[in-house]
Coordinates of N, CA, C and O in Angstrom, one line a residue:
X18 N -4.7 -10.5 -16.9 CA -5.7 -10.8 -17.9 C -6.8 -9.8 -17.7 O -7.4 -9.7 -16.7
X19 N -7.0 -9.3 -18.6 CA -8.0 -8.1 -19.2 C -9.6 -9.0 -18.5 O -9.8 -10.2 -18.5
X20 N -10.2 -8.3 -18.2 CA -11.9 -8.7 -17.8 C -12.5 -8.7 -19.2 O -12.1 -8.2 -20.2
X21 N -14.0 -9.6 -19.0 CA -14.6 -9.4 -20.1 C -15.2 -7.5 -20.1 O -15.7 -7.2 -21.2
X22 N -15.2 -6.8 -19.5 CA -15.7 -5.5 -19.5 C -14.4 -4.9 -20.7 O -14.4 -4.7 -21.9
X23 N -13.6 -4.6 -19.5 CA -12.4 -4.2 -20.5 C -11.7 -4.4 -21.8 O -11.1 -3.5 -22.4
X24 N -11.9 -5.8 -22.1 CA -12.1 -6.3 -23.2 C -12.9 -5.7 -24.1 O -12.3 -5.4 -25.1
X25 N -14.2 -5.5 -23.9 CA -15.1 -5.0 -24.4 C -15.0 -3.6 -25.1 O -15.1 -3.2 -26.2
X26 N -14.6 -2.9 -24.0 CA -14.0 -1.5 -23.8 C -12.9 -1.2 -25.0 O -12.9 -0.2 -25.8
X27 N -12.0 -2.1 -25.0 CA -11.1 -1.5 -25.8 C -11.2 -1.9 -27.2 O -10.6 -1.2 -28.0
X28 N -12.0 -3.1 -27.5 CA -12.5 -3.2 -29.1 C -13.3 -2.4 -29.2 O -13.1 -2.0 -30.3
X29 N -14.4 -1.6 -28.5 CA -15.1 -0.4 -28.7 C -14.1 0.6 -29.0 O -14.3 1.2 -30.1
X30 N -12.9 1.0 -28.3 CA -12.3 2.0 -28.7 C -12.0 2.6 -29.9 O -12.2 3.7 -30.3
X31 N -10.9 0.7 -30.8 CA -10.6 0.7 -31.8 C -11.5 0.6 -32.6 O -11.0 0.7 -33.8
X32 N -12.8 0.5 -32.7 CA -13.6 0.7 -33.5 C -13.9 2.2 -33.9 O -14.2 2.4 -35.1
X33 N -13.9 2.9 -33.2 CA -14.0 4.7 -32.7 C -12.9 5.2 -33.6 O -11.8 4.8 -33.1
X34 N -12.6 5.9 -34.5 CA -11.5 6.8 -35.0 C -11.8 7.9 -34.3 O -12.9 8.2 -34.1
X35 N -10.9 8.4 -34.0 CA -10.9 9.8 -33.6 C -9.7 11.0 -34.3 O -8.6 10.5 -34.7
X36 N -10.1 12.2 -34.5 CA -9.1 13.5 -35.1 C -8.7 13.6 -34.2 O -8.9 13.0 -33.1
X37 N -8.1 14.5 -34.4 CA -6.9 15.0 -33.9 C -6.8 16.8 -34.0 O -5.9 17.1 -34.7
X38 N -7.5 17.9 -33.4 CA -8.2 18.7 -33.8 C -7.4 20.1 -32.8 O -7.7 20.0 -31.6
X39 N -6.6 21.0 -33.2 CA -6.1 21.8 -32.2 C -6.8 23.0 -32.5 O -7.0 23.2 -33.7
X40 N -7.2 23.8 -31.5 CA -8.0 25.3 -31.8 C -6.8 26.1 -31.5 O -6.0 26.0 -30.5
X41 N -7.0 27.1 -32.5 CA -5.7 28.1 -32.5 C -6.5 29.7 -31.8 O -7.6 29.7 -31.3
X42 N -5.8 30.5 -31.9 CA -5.8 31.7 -31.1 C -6.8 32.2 -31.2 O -7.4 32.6 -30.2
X43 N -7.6 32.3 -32.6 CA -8.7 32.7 -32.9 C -10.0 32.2 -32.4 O -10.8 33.1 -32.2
X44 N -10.5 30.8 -32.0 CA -10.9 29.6 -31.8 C -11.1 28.8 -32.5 O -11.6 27.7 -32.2
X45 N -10.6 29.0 -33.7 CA -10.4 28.1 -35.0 C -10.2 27.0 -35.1 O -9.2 26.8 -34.4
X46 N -10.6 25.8 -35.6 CA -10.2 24.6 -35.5 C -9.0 24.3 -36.8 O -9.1 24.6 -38.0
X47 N -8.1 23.6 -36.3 CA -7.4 23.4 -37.1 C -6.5 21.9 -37.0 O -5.9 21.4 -36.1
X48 N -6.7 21.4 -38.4 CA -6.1 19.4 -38.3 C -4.7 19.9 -38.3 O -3.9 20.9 -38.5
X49 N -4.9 18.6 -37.9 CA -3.2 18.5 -37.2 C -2.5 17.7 -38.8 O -3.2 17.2 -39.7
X50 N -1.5 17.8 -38.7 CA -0.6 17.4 -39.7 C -0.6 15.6 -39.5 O -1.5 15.4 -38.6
X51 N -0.2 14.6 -39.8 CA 0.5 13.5 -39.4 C 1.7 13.2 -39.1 O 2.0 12.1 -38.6
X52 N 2.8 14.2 -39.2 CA 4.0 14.1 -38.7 C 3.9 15.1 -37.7 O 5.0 15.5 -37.3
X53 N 2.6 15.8 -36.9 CA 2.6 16.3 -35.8 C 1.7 15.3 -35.0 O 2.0 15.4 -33.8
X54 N 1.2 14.9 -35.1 CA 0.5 13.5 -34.5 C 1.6 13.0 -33.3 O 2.8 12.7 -33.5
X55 N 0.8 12.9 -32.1 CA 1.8 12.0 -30.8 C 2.2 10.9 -31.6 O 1.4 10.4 -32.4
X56 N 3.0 10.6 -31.5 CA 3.7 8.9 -31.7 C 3.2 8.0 -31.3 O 3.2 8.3 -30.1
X57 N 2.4 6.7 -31.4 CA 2.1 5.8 -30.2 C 2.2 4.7 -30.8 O 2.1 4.4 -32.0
X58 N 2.5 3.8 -29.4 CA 3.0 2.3 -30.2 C 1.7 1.0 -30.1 O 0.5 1.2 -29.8
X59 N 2.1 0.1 -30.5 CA 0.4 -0.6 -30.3 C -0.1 -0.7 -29.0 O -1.3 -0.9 -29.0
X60 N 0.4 -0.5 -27.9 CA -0.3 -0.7 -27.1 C -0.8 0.5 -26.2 O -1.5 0.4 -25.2
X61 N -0.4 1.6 -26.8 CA -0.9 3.1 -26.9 C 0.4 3.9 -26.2 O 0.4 5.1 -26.0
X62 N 1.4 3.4 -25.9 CA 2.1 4.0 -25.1 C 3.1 4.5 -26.1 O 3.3 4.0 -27.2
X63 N 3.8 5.6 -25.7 CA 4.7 6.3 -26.4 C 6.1 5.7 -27.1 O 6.9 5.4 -26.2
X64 N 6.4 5.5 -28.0 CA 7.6 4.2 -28.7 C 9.0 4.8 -27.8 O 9.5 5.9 -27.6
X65 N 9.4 3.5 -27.4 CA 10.4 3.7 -26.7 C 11.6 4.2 -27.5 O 12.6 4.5 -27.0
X66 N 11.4 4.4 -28.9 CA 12.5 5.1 -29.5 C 13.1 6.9 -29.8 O 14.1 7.3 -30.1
X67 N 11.9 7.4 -29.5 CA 12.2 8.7 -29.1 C 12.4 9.1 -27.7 O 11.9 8.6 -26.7
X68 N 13.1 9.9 -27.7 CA 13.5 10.4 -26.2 C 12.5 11.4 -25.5 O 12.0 12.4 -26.0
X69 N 12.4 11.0 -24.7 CA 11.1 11.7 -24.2 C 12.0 13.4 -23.4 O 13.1 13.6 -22.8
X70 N 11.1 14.2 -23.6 CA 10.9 15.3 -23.5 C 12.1 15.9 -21.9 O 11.3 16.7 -21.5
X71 N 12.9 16.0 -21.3 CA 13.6 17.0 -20.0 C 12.7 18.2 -19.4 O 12.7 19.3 -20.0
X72 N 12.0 18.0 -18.4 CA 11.2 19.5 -18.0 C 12.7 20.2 -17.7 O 13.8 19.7 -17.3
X73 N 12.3 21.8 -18.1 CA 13.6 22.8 -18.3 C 13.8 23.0 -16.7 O 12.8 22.8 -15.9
X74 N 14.9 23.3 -16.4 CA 15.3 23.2 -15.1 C 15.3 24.2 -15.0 O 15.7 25.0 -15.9
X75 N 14.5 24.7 -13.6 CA 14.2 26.3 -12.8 C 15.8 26.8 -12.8 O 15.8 28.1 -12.8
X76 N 16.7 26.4 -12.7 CA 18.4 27.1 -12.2 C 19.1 26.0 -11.9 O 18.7 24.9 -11.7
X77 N 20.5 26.5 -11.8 CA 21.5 25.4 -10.8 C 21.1 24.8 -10.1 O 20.2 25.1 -9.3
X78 N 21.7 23.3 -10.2 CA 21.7 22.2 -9.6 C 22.2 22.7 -8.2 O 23.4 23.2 -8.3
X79 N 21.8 22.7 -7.1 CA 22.1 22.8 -5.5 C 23.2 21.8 -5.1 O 23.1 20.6 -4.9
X80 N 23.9 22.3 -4.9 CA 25.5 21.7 -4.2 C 25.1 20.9 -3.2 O 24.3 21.4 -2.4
X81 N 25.5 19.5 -3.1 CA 25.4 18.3 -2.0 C 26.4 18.5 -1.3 O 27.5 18.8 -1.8
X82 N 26.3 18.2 0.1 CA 27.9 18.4 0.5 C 27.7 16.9 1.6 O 26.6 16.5 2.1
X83 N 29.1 16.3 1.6 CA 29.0 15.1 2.2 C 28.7 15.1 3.3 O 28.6 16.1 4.0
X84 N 28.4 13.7 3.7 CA 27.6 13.6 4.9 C 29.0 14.0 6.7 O 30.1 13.6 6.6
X85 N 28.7 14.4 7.3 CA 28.8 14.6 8.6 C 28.9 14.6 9.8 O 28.1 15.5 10.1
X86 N 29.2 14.3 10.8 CA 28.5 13.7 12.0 C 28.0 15.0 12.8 O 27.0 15.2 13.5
X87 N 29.1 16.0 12.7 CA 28.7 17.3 13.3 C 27.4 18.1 12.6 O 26.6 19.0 13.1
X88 N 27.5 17.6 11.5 CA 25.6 18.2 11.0 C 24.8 17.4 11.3 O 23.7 17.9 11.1
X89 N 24.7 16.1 11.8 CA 23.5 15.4 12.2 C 23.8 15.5 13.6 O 22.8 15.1 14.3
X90 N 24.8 15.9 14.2 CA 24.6 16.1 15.5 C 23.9 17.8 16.3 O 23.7 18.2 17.4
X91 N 23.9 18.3 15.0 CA 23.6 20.1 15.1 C 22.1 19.7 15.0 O 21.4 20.3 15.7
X92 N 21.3 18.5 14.1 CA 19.9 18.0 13.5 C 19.5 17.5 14.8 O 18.4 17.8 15.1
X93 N 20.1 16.8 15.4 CA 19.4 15.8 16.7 C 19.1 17.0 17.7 O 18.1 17.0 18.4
X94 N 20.2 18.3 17.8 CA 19.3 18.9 18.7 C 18.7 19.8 18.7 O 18.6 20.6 19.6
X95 N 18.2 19.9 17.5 CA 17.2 20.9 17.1 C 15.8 19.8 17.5 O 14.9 20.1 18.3
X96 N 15.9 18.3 16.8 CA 14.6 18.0 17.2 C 14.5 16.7 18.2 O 13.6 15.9 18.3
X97 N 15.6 16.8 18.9 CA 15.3 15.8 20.5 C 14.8 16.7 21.0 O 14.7 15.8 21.8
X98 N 14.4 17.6 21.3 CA 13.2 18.2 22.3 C 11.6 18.3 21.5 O 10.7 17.7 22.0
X99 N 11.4 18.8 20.7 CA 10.2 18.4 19.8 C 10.2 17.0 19.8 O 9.0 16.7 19.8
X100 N 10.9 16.0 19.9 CA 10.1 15.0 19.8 C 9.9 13.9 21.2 O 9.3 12.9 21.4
X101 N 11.0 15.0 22.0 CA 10.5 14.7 23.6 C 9.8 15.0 23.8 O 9.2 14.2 24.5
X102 N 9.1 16.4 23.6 CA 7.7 17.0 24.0 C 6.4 16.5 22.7 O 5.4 17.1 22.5
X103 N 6.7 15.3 22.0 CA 5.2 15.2 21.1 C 5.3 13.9 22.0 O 4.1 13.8 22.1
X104 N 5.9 12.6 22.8 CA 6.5 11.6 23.0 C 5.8 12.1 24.5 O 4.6 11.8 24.7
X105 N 6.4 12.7 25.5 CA 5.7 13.2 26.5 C 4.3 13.4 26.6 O 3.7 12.9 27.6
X106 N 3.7 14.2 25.7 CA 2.5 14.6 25.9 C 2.0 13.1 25.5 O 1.3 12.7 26.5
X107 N 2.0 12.3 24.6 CA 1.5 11.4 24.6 C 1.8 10.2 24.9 O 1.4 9.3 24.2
X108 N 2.5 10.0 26.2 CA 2.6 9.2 27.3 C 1.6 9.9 28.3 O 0.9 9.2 29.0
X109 N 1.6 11.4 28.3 CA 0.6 11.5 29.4 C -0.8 11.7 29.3 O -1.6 11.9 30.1
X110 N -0.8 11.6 27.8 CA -2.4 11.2 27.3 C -2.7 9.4 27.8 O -3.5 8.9 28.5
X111 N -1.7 8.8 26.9 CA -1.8 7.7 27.2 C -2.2 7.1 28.8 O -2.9 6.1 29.1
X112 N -1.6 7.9 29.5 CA -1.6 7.3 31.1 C -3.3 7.9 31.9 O -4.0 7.4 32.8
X113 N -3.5 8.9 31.1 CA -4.8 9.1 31.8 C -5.7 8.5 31.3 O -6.9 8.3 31.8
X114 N -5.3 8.2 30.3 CA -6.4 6.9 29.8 C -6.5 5.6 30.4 O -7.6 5.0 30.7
X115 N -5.3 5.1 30.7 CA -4.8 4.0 31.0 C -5.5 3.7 32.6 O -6.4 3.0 32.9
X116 N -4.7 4.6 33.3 CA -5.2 4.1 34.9 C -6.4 4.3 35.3 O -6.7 3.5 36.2
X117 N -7.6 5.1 34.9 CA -9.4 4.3 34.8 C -9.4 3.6 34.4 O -10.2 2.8 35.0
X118 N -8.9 3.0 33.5 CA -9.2 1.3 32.5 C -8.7 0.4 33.3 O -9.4 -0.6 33.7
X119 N -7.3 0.7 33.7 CA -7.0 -0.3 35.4 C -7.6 -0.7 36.2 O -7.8 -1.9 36.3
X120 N -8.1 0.0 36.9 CA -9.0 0.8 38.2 C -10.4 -0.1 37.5 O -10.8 -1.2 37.9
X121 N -10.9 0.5 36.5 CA -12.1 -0.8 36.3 C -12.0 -2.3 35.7 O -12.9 -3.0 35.5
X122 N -10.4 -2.6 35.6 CA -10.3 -3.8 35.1 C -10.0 -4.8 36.3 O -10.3 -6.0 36.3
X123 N -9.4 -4.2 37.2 CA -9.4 -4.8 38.9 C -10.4 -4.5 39.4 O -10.5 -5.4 40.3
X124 N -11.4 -3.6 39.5 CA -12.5 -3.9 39.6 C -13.6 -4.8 39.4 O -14.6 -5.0 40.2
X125 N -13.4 -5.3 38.2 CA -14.3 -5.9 37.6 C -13.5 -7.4 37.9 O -14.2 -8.4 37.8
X126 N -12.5 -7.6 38.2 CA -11.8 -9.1 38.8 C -12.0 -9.4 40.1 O -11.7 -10.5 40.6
X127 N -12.3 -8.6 40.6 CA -12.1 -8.4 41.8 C -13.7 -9.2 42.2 O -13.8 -10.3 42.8
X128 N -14.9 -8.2 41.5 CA -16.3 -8.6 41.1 C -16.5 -10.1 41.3 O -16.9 -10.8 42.2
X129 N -16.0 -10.3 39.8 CA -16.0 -11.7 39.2 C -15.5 -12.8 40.9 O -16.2 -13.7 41.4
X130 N -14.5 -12.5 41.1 CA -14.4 -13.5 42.0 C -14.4 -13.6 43.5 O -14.0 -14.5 44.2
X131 N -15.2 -12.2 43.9 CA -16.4 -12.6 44.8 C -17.0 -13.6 44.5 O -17.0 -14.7 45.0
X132 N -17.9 -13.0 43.1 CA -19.3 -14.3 42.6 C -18.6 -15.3 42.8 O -19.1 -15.9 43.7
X133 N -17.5 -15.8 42.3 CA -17.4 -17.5 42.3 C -17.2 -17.8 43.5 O -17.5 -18.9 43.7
X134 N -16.9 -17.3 44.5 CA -16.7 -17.8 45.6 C -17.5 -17.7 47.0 O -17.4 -18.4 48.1
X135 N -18.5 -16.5 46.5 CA -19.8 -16.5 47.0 C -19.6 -15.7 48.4 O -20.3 -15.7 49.4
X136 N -18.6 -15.0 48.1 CA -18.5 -14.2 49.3 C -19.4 -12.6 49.3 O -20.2 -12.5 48.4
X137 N -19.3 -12.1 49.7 CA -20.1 -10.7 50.4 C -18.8 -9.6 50.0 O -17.7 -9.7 50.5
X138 N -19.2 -8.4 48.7 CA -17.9 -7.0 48.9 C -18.4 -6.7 50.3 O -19.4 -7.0 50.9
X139 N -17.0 -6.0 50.7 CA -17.0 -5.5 52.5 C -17.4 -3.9 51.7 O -17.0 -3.4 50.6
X140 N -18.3 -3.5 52.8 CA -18.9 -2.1 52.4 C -18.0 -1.4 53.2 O -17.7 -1.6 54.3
X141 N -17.5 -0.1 52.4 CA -16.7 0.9 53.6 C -17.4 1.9 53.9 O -18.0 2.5 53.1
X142 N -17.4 2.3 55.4 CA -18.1 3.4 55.6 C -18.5 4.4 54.8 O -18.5 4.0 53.7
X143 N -18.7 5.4 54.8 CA -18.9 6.7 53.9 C -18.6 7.6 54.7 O -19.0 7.3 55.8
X144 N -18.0 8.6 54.7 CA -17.6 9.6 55.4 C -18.1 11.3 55.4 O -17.9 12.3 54.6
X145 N -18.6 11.2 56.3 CA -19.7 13.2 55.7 C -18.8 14.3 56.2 O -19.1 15.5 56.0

């Protein structure tokens, strides 16, 4: 269901005539014919009874050849190493992220339940 805006909008449209106006080589303006006029159907879109236009094909259709196991097996190893080494590096991003966040997340439990239980952290020497 259309908004009241859009509504609005499109009885404004049809209210609006508009030409149809092509400038030729010279800058000329020149009306268009009515049997050169786009087609359109009431709801603006193109009548489904003419056949709409084929973009012209650059050349030959490219030959499909059936599928294979020996060509997807020639494909896997071209990219099981690219995708062990994008897979690697970011497991070892991931991990150096990971074990500070550990390290302060046992930390911080560790904290916590001292407090509740009211005991004292044991201080470790320092060493020079």
């Amino acid at each position: 269901m259309p908004t009241r805006k859009q509504r609005r909008r499109r009885q404004k449209d049809r209210r609006h005539e508009y030409e149809f106006v092509y400038v030729d080589e010279e800058g000329e303006e020149v009306d268009v014919d009515e049997d050169e006029r786009p087609a359109r159907g009431q709801n603006g879109k193109r009548d489904s009874k003419q056949p709409q236009k084929r973009r012209a094909a650059s050349g030959p259709v490219r030959e499909v050849k059936p599928p294979s196991w020996s060509k997807v097996g020639k494909r896997a190893l071209i990219f099981f190493p690219l995708i062990f080494l994008a897979f690697s590096f970011v497991t070892v991003v991931y991990t150096a992220f990971f074990v500070p966040f550990m390290y302060v997340m046992d930390r911080t439990m560790y904290r916590s339940y001292l407090k509740r239980t009211g005991q004292l952290p044991q201080r470790q020497p320092r060493k020079r």
